Structures are given as structure tokens and as C-alpha cells.
Amino acid sequence: MDTSGRPYALAYPSPTPSRFVLLLAALLSAGAFAGSQAHDRLHGDWLTVVPRCESEARERAAALTPAGRRELAGPGPVTVSGTEGQAGRYEAAMAEHALAGRCLEPHRRREAGYAFAGAAGAGTAGLAVLLLAPAVIERRRRLRRLGPVLPQAAARVAELAAESGMTRVPVVFLGAATLRDGYGYGRPGRYRIVLPQAVAVRWRSRDLFDPLVRHELAHIVHGDVTLAWLARSLGYVVAPMLVLPLVVIALSGDRGLLPGFLWRVVLLGATTALVSRALLRSREHDADLRAARAGGGPEGFTAILGRARACDALSWHRRLLAFHPSPARRRAVLARPELATGVTFLDAFAGAFLAALTIPLLTSGLTGLLFASGRTDLAVAAAAVLMGLLLGGSVGLGLWRSALLHRTASVQRAGAGGPGPPHAQGAAHGQVPAGETGRPRPAPGGGAGRSWPAAGGVAAGLVAGQLASLAQTDGNPSWTIVLVAWAGLGATALAAGLGELWADAAPAMARRASWMIALAVNWALFAVALWFGSQLNVLLDVGGWEITRWWMANMPLTWPATAAVAAPAAAATWALFAARRGGVTPAWLLESGEPRPWQAPGQAGPRGIVPIAVFAALAGIVAMLVFRLVMGPAGSDAVRLQRFFLSMWVCAAVVVAAALVIALASPRRGLGAALIAGPLAGLVAGAGYIGVDGLFGGRPTLILVAEVVPRPLLIGFVLVLFAAPAGLLVRRRGPGPRRRGRLGWWPAAAVLGLVAAGTVIAARVPLTGSGGPVPSPPGGTATRAEASYYIHDLAPELVSRFQDARTARAGIDADPDADGRTKAARMRTEVLVPLRALLADAQAYRPVGVETRAAHRDWVALVQAETGAFELLATAWETGDEAASREAAVREQEALRHLTAWGEKVTGDCATCLPTVAGGG
């Protein structure tokens, strides 16, 4: 077999380990669910605790001060001045959620303990099975050690193990006479290999014995023996753990949860079996390629496969359950290694399904653990980060690997002067041998046009996983789970296009740096996608569109989101400028052969991206300018605020316009280049907004720049994430990028930018609000709860702080050793500082009820008058000014009148007094 220009498929790490870890995580989460079910059966009070806590949280949240709401809501988007009304609704919803969480904290912590115990028990039992399995396998299968029977064969295995870099030789056994293929098992440090007797007796044959042993050694070196057997061991443990709750529910009086729980367990078991078999087939290709490389070429191993029993005629469902790929498929992968790198629909579906199964259970467990710290918001983020790493490593990295290897194979064939051998011509045109069926099928992975199976698999897996999640057995999932799936679909599309850009720059990178950066970028991309999708899912469920739009407008001011989104954009920008004409195939991508000239980036280069981004941004700037001219000056602060956020949405819209146009101009790389064109258009449009605002009297301060720059970038990224699947519909025609005549693609960018900006302006009310006053919540129970809170909780705190200030003032006045300047200095530090803080808190609290608002208005006037009196008194002490002293006395009398009025409203018995309102009369 000719290996000239043969690509090295193992230059990037295989995604198989990430998929195994996802499977293990899903099995452990199933153990956690079994522990949670045990908690619910042993502690049946949760059915009454949850409604009670939610009801109490609703009433208490209605009576909170703004400062109290902010404290309970926890860290979140930074509020821009003027958005207090929208921020208040967001904070009120989050505060209610936090109060309910506090009430449920003991229950959740107890449940989290059971869940952790379930996961730990499953893991411990799985490890125990893994440790006991070798002895059971050897006894049941009557294996014999190879050394005493064939010492020469055992010595040859030791030589091959040393060649593979192993410091400890695995124990070799002889299998039964009927065994046709070898296999490995064991645990780290004590691996075993079982050889067929027909192979062991031919230990002198370098064409039969050596390739098979190298294949089994490759499994051990690669580390997939432990992962495969651990997954199998956990499956043995988790299966009965999930069956036990079924039996308990069936025997109990309440069988309402049985149908939902039953079909989820069946689906989990069936999917786990299919995924496990698919992973075992995938690792066979990895071991074949490693063994072929160690043996100096694929010829020897291909000869062994030629003797194997053919199973190509198996039906499709038998192929799905097979432990090994067919010999024909394995021979095809050995001939064309890039065929093993494709990410199929089943590969992507399996990874996304397992991630979606794990996220709700992981979030629930982390929420219980984080209740005490008050940072339950980190539970969703942590789950997204962990699953983003595994999904990015299994799907995203797989797509980048596929793009790189398919590019290498294409470059080497083209450089050799032809399409390659006849069996490879299909791959050159986007097809690969089917292996099991013998019929050609499209090549998976690589580029937006070829990534739709992987993208569709991720979306379908995320939907199915959320529907089948064991955490959903006690409720019906909302339609908003589609948002998580759509975000995953967009992230996969962006990853595929970004992988093509990364392949352009392959000659400029070292191997280790290339795959490590690739893993980090895909980790960030999928983690952000899962986090955005999960947040939108929760926000739309909790507070609807009004709270969601406020979160989206203010979320960009949180630096973690900005940093995470910047990683893919930075990688795309570097790859764009690192790609250069005249490069050749990197040596680390080749097993053998001479490097060939690398493909140039074409339309997705800087010359194609910059005009598209600039003209899309200019269209948005023109739209903003025309809108301001037509609408005239803003009549109120609310209208000015609405126009600010409208402009930010317009800037985000041109981000999407630029991204879609570059995706159309360069179908293969365009979705990767969209991560450059979009942010560039957003920056230009943001600068244009600052200029337009300056024309109408605004001042371009640094604060304005800091508020304007991040918003279009992150809002635009969210929109690009959800619009990216449209790029999968663009088909590549011909060998080069699409052409758009002499003018290029900038007219399309300008037109689409105008359309996007006009659409946003037309939809400004649902996107930014009406620009009118923020309506108050309805009265009734909330008003009574607010009055009760004011009397019993807030008023004592206010009086205590006020009295502390007056006591400090009296102590300063009575000090016989202090002169006037000393008294004035102490007044300003010991009295006025806490008094002004009290005044700020009092002004920040805005009651809903009319009666509470009237009483609190008197309190604010009291503190204002007292603050003014003390300021004048300090001046009188410092300067000896008698007029200031007399004015201070007048102010104190005014403060006393406000105190009297406030006290009557808070403690009186009139119809509008707060005790009457709190009592409901």
C-alpha cells in the first residue's frame, strides 16, 4: 500500500476519552438521582415544604427594600443609571427565588447529601467491580498464563511492550480454542491481554502475531481499557440502583410518577448501551492507527483484517450493537486515516444527550451545596463549564480534528498530481466508503457545509437529554428547553467554521500548542453556549420577556461573560492573520511523504472581512442617525434611556448582519470568520453611536465608552449563536469561495445591515420598553405585607441608626476638653458620615403602597433636616458663627415636626396608618 503523503490522524487527541468521561458522568449522575429518590421516599415532607416556601418567599420579596433585593439577588448584571425599574423587577424575581431557596436550604442540603452519597456509592461500587472483574473473568473463561505454555511468545510480547514505551509488561493469557480475536482488561498498573491460541502459537510470524499484539498494547497505552471497563462496571452498579426506585414506586400507593420515571430509565439504559458500543467501535480505529504506525505502516494490519470473518452484510440495528467495526470499515480507515476523524450524528447526539442528562442533576446538587454561601447562581455556571469542557472536547475538538485531517489529505492528494487512489476519489468529493454497506456516504465533519450531521446531533441530543433527564420526573419541562438545544446547534456550527479557519493557520503552529488552544477555545464556546441557553431558559420561565430583555441588555457588563466570548474571537483573529500563502503541510500532520503547498484562505481573509463589517456597521449608523432626526429630541430621561438601549440593539443587529454575509460569502470558513466580522461591525457601530450622540449634544466620556463597547459585542454574540444554524444551509459550490462581481459583498452587507437595523427600530417597544414610567405592582396582599415589614423590620432599624447618630452628637457636644475645631471634625466623621449613609438608604427604598410611601416620605424629610442641622452646627463650632447656630436650631425643630408626623403614621390608629393597613382594615 502506498503511504506517500499519509496524514497522521493521531496528531490531535482523539475525542473518544471525552465521550467516555461523559458516559461516566451520566452514570454517576444517575447514581446521584437514585440517592435523591431515596431521600424523597425517606423524607416525605418535601411535598408540603416546597409550596409553603414558595408562598412565603413571594410575600417577603414584595416587602423588601431595593438594597435588600439587590443583596438577595446576588451578583448579576450591572445596572445603568435610569434602569432601576427594570432592574427592580429582575432583582425582585431573583430575590424571591433566593428567599425560597433559603427556606428550602435544610431540605436541599439534606437532599444534596443523599445525592452525593448515591454518586459516591455508585462510583465506589463501580471501582470495586473493576477491581474484582479480572479474577472473575479469568476463572469463568478458564484463562491460562502464556508464559509457562509459550515462553517465547511471552518474551516477544515483552519486546513489543518495550517498543511501545510501556514500563510494565501486561500479563498475557491464552484464550479458549474458539476465541478469534484478542482483547484486554484490567486496571491501571495491572493490565491483562488475552490472545487466541491460533495467534499465540505463531509468535514467530511478524505479519500475524506482532500486529495483533501491537493493537492490544495500543489500547493500554491510550488509556481506553480502564475507561471502557469502568463504564461497564458502573453500568452494572447503576442499573439495579435505578430499578430499585421503580419497585418502590410500584409498591407504594402513589404510582403517578411511575410512567414518567419508567420511560426515562428505559431511554437512559438504551442510549447508554448504544453509546457504549459506539465508543468501543471508535476506540478500535484509534488502536488500529496506533498499531499501524508502530509497525511501520498499515500493510501488516490490513492483511490480518483481510483474513477476518466478514460481517458487512449485518443489518443496521446489528451494526449499532456491534463491539467492533466491520473489517471493511477498518481497512478503509487504515487506507485513509482521515475517515476516522469525522463527527457523525450519533457521535454528537451521544455527547449532547449525556451532557443534557447530567446538567440538571449536577445543577441541583451544586445548588444544595451552595445555599449556605448565597452563591446559587454559580451552580448553573459550574455545570455549564464542566459539561462545556466535555462537549467541547468530544464534539468541538472532533470537528477541528476532522477539518485539519481532511485538509491534509486533500492537500497531499492535490500536490501528488491527482485525486488519489480510486477508493479515495469519493472522499475527495465529500464522500467516504460506508464500510458496513459498501455504499458511499457524505464525509462527516469539517466545514459548515459538512457539519450539519454533528450540529443536528447536538441539538437533538440536548432536547432528548433534557426531556429524558431523571431530574424532570417530578414535573413537565417547559418549551424553553429548546433554547439550550438551539444554542448548542449554533455553537456546533460556529465550531465547524472556526475549525476551518484554524486549519488555514496549521503551518504556523506547533502540534501541542495547536490542539491545546483548540480544546480551550471549544471549551469556552460550548460552555458559553450552554450557560446562555440555560440562563435564558430560567429567566423566561421565571420572569418572562421583560426580565430577560433587561438581563440581556445589562449582562455584557459582567466580565466573565466578556472574557469567555473573547476567546473564540481572539483565536479566529489570530488564525486569520497567521494563515499565509506559501505555507506547506506541517510535518506533525504527516506520517510519511513530502509536505505539499497548503491551501490559501481565500474570501474569508482580511480583505473580505473588513469591508463587510464596515459597511454593515455604516448601515446601522445611518439608521440610528435617521431615527434621531425623525423622532426629535427626547422629552424625558425615560425616552433617552430607551433610545440608548435601542441603539445598543441596533449595534447588535449589525453584528448579526455582518456575520451572516461573511457566512454566505465563504460557506466553508464563513461561520468562523463571523466571529471576527461580527465584533468588528459591533465596534464600528458603537463608535458611530458615540459620534451620533455627540452631534445631538452628548459628551463622549470614558464612562459612556465603557457602557457602549461591551453591549453590542455580547448581545450580538448571543444573536449570532442563535442565527449561526442558518449558515449550515449555505452550500459550497466549486473549489473556491463564492464571488460577488467586482463590487464584492459589501452591498449585501449594507442592505442586510439596514434591514436588521430597521427591524430593531420597528420592534423597539418589545426590545426596550415604551419609554414611559415604570408601572407599580398591584396592591392587596403585597401592600399589607409591605406595611407589616415596614413597621416590624425596617422602622426599628431606621430608628436605631438615627438614635446612634444623635447619641454621638450629644457626646461630642458634652465633651469639656474638646475645642470648637475638634468638635466640628468629630461631628463630620462620627455623626455626619453614618447619617448620610442612612439618608442614602432611606432615599433608595421606594415603597409600593400609598400609605407606606407617605410615611416613608416623612422619614426621608426628617433625616434630611437633621443632616442639615448637624452640618450647620459643625460650621458654628468651627467658625463661632452665631447665625449658623441659630439656623441649626431651626432645622432641628423642623426635623422634630417630621419625626412627629412619621411616628403618627407608623404607630397611630387612623384609617391610613400603617398598623391599620398591615392588619387589612
Short mmCIF file of N, CA, C and O in Angstrom, two decimals, residues 383-459:
data_model
loop_
_atom_site.label_atom_id
_atom_site.label_comp_id
_atom_site.label_asym_id
_atom_site.label_seq_id
_atom_site.Cartn_x
_atom_site.Cartn_y
_atom_site.Cartn_z
N ALA A 383 -22.01 23.96 36.19
CA ALA A 383 -22.46 22.85 35.36
C ALA A 383 -22.17 23.10 33.88
O ALA A 383 -21.74 22.20 33.15
N ALA A 384 -22.39 24.34 33.42
CA ALA A 384 -22.11 24.67 32.02
C ALA A 384 -20.61 24.58 31.73
O ALA A 384 -20.22 24.10 30.65
N VAL A 385 -19.78 25.01 32.68
CA VAL A 385 -18.33 24.95 32.46
C VAL A 385 -17.85 23.50 32.38
O VAL A 385 -17.07 23.13 31.49
N LEU A 386 -18.32 22.65 33.29
CA LEU A 386 -17.89 21.26 33.29
C LEU A 386 -18.36 20.51 32.05
O LEU A 386 -17.59 19.83 31.38
N MET A 387 -19.64 20.67 31.71
CA MET A 387 -20.16 19.98 30.54
C MET A 387 -19.64 20.62 29.25
O MET A 387 -19.51 19.95 28.23
N GLY A 388 -19.36 21.93 29.28
CA GLY A 388 -18.77 22.58 28.11
C GLY A 388 -17.41 22.01 27.79
O GLY A 388 -17.05 21.85 26.61
N LEU A 389 -16.62 21.68 28.82
CA LEU A 389 -15.31 21.07 28.59
C LEU A 389 -15.46 19.72 27.90
O LEU A 389 -14.76 19.41 26.92
N LEU A 390 -16.37 18.90 28.40
CA LEU A 390 -16.54 17.56 27.83
C LEU A 390 -17.18 17.61 26.45
O LEU A 390 -16.78 16.87 25.55
N LEU A 391 -18.18 18.49 26.27
CA LEU A 391 -18.82 18.59 24.96
C LEU A 391 -17.87 19.24 23.95
O LEU A 391 -17.82 18.84 22.78
N GLY A 392 -17.10 20.24 24.39
CA GLY A 392 -16.12 20.84 23.50
C GLY A 392 -15.03 19.86 23.12
O GLY A 392 -14.55 19.85 21.98
N GLY A 393 -14.62 18.99 24.07
CA GLY A 393 -13.60 18.01 23.76
C GLY A 393 -14.08 16.87 22.89
O GLY A 393 -13.32 16.31 22.11
N SER A 394 -15.37 16.53 22.99
CA SER A 394 -15.88 15.40 22.21
C SER A 394 -16.43 15.82 20.85
O SER A 394 -16.24 15.11 19.86
N VAL A 395 -17.09 16.98 20.77
CA VAL A 395 -17.68 17.43 19.50
C VAL A 395 -16.83 18.51 18.85
O VAL A 395 -16.42 18.38 17.70
N GLY A 396 -16.56 19.59 19.59
CA GLY A 396 -15.81 20.71 19.00
C GLY A 396 -14.43 20.32 18.56
O GLY A 396 -14.02 20.56 17.41
N LEU A 397 -13.67 19.68 19.45
CA LEU A 397 -12.32 19.26 19.08
C LEU A 397 -12.36 18.22 17.97
O LEU A 397 -11.47 18.19 17.10
N GLY A 398 -13.38 17.36 17.97
CA GLY A 398 -13.52 16.39 16.89
C GLY A 398 -13.74 17.06 15.54
O GLY A 398 -13.19 16.62 14.52
N LEU A 399 -14.53 18.13 15.50
CA LEU A 399 -14.74 18.86 14.25
C LEU A 399 -13.46 19.53 13.76
O LEU A 399 -13.17 19.53 12.56
N TRP A 400 -12.71 20.12 14.67
CA TRP A 400 -11.44 20.75 14.29
C TRP A 400 -10.45 19.70 13.78
O TRP A 400 -9.72 19.92 12.81
N ARG A 401 -10.41 18.57 14.46
CA ARG A 401 -9.53 17.48 14.02
C ARG A 401 -9.92 16.99 12.64
O ARG A 401 -9.07 16.76 11.77
N SER A 402 -11.22 16.85 12.42
CA SER A 402 -11.70 16.40 11.11
C SER A 402 -11.33 17.40 10.02
O SER A 402 -10.88 17.02 8.93
N ALA A 403 -11.55 18.68 10.28
CA ALA A 403 -11.20 19.70 9.28
C ALA A 403 -9.72 19.67 8.96
O ALA A 403 -9.31 19.76 7.78
N LEU A 404 -8.88 19.52 9.96
CA LEU A 404 -7.43 19.52 9.77
C LEU A 404 -6.98 18.30 8.98
O LEU A 404 -6.17 18.40 8.04
N LEU A 405 -7.51 17.12 9.33
CA LEU A 405 -7.08 15.90 8.65
C LEU A 405 -7.63 15.81 7.23
O LEU A 405 -6.94 15.35 6.32
N HIS A 406 -8.87 16.24 7.03
CA HIS A 406 -9.40 16.26 5.67
C HIS A 406 -8.64 17.27 4.80
O HIS A 406 -8.40 17.02 3.61
N ARG A 407 -8.25 18.39 5.38
CA ARG A 407 -7.46 19.36 4.63
C ARG A 407 -6.10 18.76 4.26
O ARG A 407 -5.62 18.93 3.14
N THR A 408 -5.48 18.07 5.20
CA THR A 408 -4.18 17.46 4.93
C THR A 408 -4.28 16.44 3.81
O THR A 408 -3.45 16.43 2.89
N ALA A 409 -5.29 15.58 3.89
CA ALA A 409 -5.44 14.56 2.85
C ALA A 409 -5.70 15.21 1.49
O ALA A 409 -5.14 14.79 0.48
N SER A 410 -6.54 16.24 1.46
CA SER A 410 -6.84 16.92 0.21
C SER A 410 -5.60 17.59 -0.37
O SER A 410 -5.33 17.51 -1.57
N VAL A 411 -4.83 18.27 0.50
CA VAL A 411 -3.61 18.96 0.05
C VAL A 411 -2.60 17.96 -0.50
O VAL A 411 -1.99 18.18 -1.56
N GLN A 412 -2.42 16.84 0.21
CA GLN A 412 -1.42 15.87 -0.24
C GLN A 412 -1.84 15.20 -1.55
O GLN A 412 -1.01 14.96 -2.41
N ARG A 413 -3.12 14.91 -1.71
CA ARG A 413 -3.57 14.31 -2.98
C ARG A 413 -3.41 15.30 -4.13
O ARG A 413 -2.96 14.94 -5.21
N ALA A 414 -3.81 16.57 -3.85
CA ALA A 414 -3.68 17.56 -4.92
C ALA A 414 -2.23 17.80 -5.27
O ALA A 414 -1.87 17.97 -6.44
N GLY A 415 -1.34 17.81 -4.28
CA GLY A 415 0.08 18.02 -4.55
C GLY A 415 0.72 16.87 -5.28
O GLY A 415 1.72 17.04 -5.97
N ALA A 416 0.14 15.66 -5.12
CA ALA A 416 0.67 14.50 -5.81
C ALA A 416 0.25 14.46 -7.26
O ALA A 416 0.69 13.58 -8.01
N GLY A 417 -0.60 15.37 -7.70
CA GLY A 417 -0.97 15.46 -9.10
C GLY A 417 -2.23 14.76 -9.47
O GLY A 417 -2.51 14.51 -10.64
N GLY A 418 -3.07 14.42 -8.50
CA GLY A 418 -4.31 13.75 -8.84
C GLY A 418 -5.18 13.59 -7.63
O GLY A 418 -4.81 13.93 -6.52
N PRO A 419 -6.37 13.05 -7.84
CA PRO A 419 -7.30 12.88 -6.73
C PRO A 419 -6.95 11.75 -5.80
O PRO A 419 -7.58 11.56 -4.79
N GLY A 420 -5.91 10.96 -6.16
CA GLY A 420 -5.54 9.87 -5.29
C GLY A 420 -6.05 8.56 -5.82
O GLY A 420 -6.57 8.46 -6.93
N PRO A 421 -5.90 7.50 -5.06
CA PRO A 421 -6.35 6.19 -5.49
C PRO A 421 -7.84 6.17 -5.74
O PRO A 421 -8.59 6.99 -5.22
N PRO A 422 -8.31 5.23 -6.54
CA PRO A 422 -9.74 5.19 -6.85
C PRO A 422 -10.63 5.14 -5.63
O PRO A 422 -11.66 5.77 -5.59
N HIS A 423 -10.21 4.41 -4.59
CA HIS A 423 -11.09 4.31 -3.41
C HIS A 423 -11.13 5.60 -2.64
O HIS A 423 -11.97 5.76 -1.75
N ALA A 424 -10.22 6.55 -2.96
CA ALA A 424 -10.22 7.81 -2.23
C ALA A 424 -10.91 8.92 -2.99
O ALA A 424 -11.08 10.01 -2.47
N GLN A 425 -11.30 8.66 -4.24
CA GLN A 425 -11.88 9.74 -5.02
C GLN A 425 -13.21 10.20 -4.44
O GLN A 425 -13.56 11.38 -4.51
N GLY A 426 -13.93 9.28 -3.86
CA GLY A 426 -15.18 9.70 -3.23
C GLY A 426 -14.95 10.66 -2.10
O GLY A 426 -15.65 11.64 -1.94
N ALA A 427 -13.89 10.41 -1.31
CA ALA A 427 -13.58 11.31 -0.21
C ALA A 427 -13.16 12.66 -0.71
O ALA A 427 -13.41 13.68 -0.08
N ALA A 428 -12.52 12.70 -1.87
CA ALA A 428 -12.12 13.99 -2.42
C ALA A 428 -13.32 14.83 -2.81
O ALA A 428 -13.23 16.05 -2.87
N HIS A 429 -14.44 14.19 -3.03
CA HIS A 429 -15.65 14.92 -3.41
C HIS A 429 -16.69 14.92 -2.30
O HIS A 429 -17.87 15.14 -2.55
N GLY A 430 -16.23 14.70 -1.08
CA GLY A 430 -17.15 14.79 0.06
C GLY A 430 -17.82 13.51 0.42
O GLY A 430 -18.81 13.50 1.13
N GLN A 431 -17.32 12.35 -0.11
CA GLN A 431 -17.91 11.08 0.23
C GLN A 431 -16.83 10.16 0.78
O GLN A 431 -15.65 10.29 0.47
N VAL A 432 -17.25 9.20 1.57
CA VAL A 432 -16.33 8.20 2.11
C VAL A 432 -16.99 6.85 1.96
O VAL A 432 -18.22 6.74 1.87
N PRO A 433 -16.19 5.77 1.93
CA PRO A 433 -16.80 4.44 1.88
C PRO A 433 -17.64 4.19 3.11
O PRO A 433 -17.29 4.57 4.22
N ALA A 434 -18.75 3.54 2.91
CA ALA A 434 -19.65 3.28 4.03
C ALA A 434 -19.14 2.19 4.93
O ALA A 434 -19.50 2.09 6.07
N GLY A 435 -18.24 1.34 4.43
CA GLY A 435 -17.67 0.29 5.26
C GLY A 435 -18.63 -0.86 5.43
O GLY A 435 -18.47 -1.90 4.81
N GLU A 436 -19.62 -0.71 6.25
CA GLU A 436 -20.52 -1.81 6.53
C GLU A 436 -21.42 -2.14 5.35
O GLU A 436 -21.79 -3.27 5.13
N THR A 437 -21.78 -1.14 4.58
CA THR A 437 -22.73 -1.37 3.50
C THR A 437 -22.07 -1.36 2.14
O THR A 437 -22.64 -1.85 1.17
N GLY A 438 -20.88 -0.78 2.04
CA GLY A 438 -20.23 -0.67 0.75
C GLY A 438 -20.71 0.47 -0.09
O GLY A 438 -20.19 0.73 -1.16
N ARG A 439 -21.74 1.21 0.37
CA ARG A 439 -22.26 2.34 -0.39
C ARG A 439 -21.61 3.62 0.10
O ARG A 439 -21.39 3.79 1.30
N PRO A 440 -21.32 4.57 -0.81
CA PRO A 440 -20.70 5.81 -0.37
C PRO A 440 -21.67 6.66 0.42
O PRO A 440 -22.88 6.59 0.23
N ARG A 441 -21.13 7.46 1.32
CA ARG A 441 -21.93 8.39 2.10
C ARG A 441 -21.12 9.66 2.33
O ARG A 441 -19.90 9.65 2.21
N PRO A 442 -21.75 10.78 2.63
CA PRO A 442 -21.02 12.03 2.79
C PRO A 442 -19.98 11.93 3.90
O PRO A 442 -20.18 11.25 4.90
N ALA A 443 -18.87 12.65 3.69
CA ALA A 443 -17.83 12.69 4.71
C ALA A 443 -18.27 13.58 5.86
O ALA A 443 -18.64 14.72 5.66
N PRO A 444 -18.27 13.07 7.08
CA PRO A 444 -18.68 13.89 8.22
C PRO A 444 -17.58 14.81 8.66
O PRO A 444 -16.40 14.54 8.48
N GLY A 445 -18.00 15.90 9.33
CA GLY A 445 -17.04 16.82 9.93
C GLY A 445 -16.38 17.71 8.93
O GLY A 445 -16.34 17.49 7.73
N GLY A 446 -15.83 18.80 9.38
CA GLY A 446 -15.05 19.69 8.57
C GLY A 446 -15.87 20.66 7.78
O GLY A 446 -16.45 20.34 6.75
N GLY A 447 -15.90 21.90 8.16
CA GLY A 447 -16.59 22.94 7.41
C GLY A 447 -18.06 22.98 7.71
O GLY A 447 -18.69 22.01 8.11
N ALA A 448 -18.64 24.18 7.49
CA ALA A 448 -20.04 24.33 7.81
C ALA A 448 -20.91 23.45 6.94
O ALA A 448 -21.90 22.90 7.38
N GLY A 449 -20.53 23.30 5.67
CA GLY A 449 -21.36 22.51 4.77
C GLY A 449 -21.39 21.05 5.11
O GLY A 449 -22.31 20.34 4.74
N ARG A 450 -20.35 20.53 5.81
CA ARG A 450 -20.30 19.12 6.15
C ARG A 450 -20.57 18.87 7.62
O ARG A 450 -20.44 17.74 8.08
N SER A 451 -20.88 19.89 8.36
CA SER A 451 -21.03 19.72 9.81
C SER A 451 -22.49 19.58 10.23
O SER A 451 -22.75 19.50 11.42
N TRP A 452 -23.42 19.59 9.29
CA TRP A 452 -24.82 19.54 9.71
C TRP A 452 -25.18 18.25 10.45
O TRP A 452 -26.02 18.29 11.37
N PRO A 453 -24.59 17.07 10.13
CA PRO A 453 -24.93 15.90 10.97
C PRO A 453 -24.52 16.09 12.42
O PRO A 453 -25.28 15.76 13.34
N ALA A 454 -23.32 16.66 12.65
CA ALA A 454 -22.88 16.88 14.03
C ALA A 454 -23.75 17.92 14.72
O ALA A 454 -24.15 17.76 15.88
N ALA A 455 -24.05 19.03 14.02
CA ALA A 455 -24.88 20.08 14.61
C ALA A 455 -26.28 19.55 14.92
O ALA A 455 -26.84 19.81 16.00
N GLY A 456 -26.85 18.81 13.99
CA GLY A 456 -28.16 18.23 14.24
C GLY A 456 -28.13 17.24 15.39
O GLY A 456 -29.08 17.16 16.18
N GLY A 457 -27.04 16.47 15.49
CA GLY A 457 -26.92 15.52 16.59
C GLY A 457 -26.85 16.21 17.94
O GLY A 457 -27.46 15.75 18.92
N VAL A 458 -26.12 17.33 18.02
CA VAL A 458 -26.03 18.07 19.28
C VAL A 458 -27.39 18.62 19.67
O VAL A 458 -27.82 18.50 20.83
N ALA A 459 -28.10 19.22 18.71
CA ALA A 459 -29.42 19.79 19.03
C ALA A 459 -30.39 18.70 19.47
O ALA A 459 -31.09 18.84 20.48
#
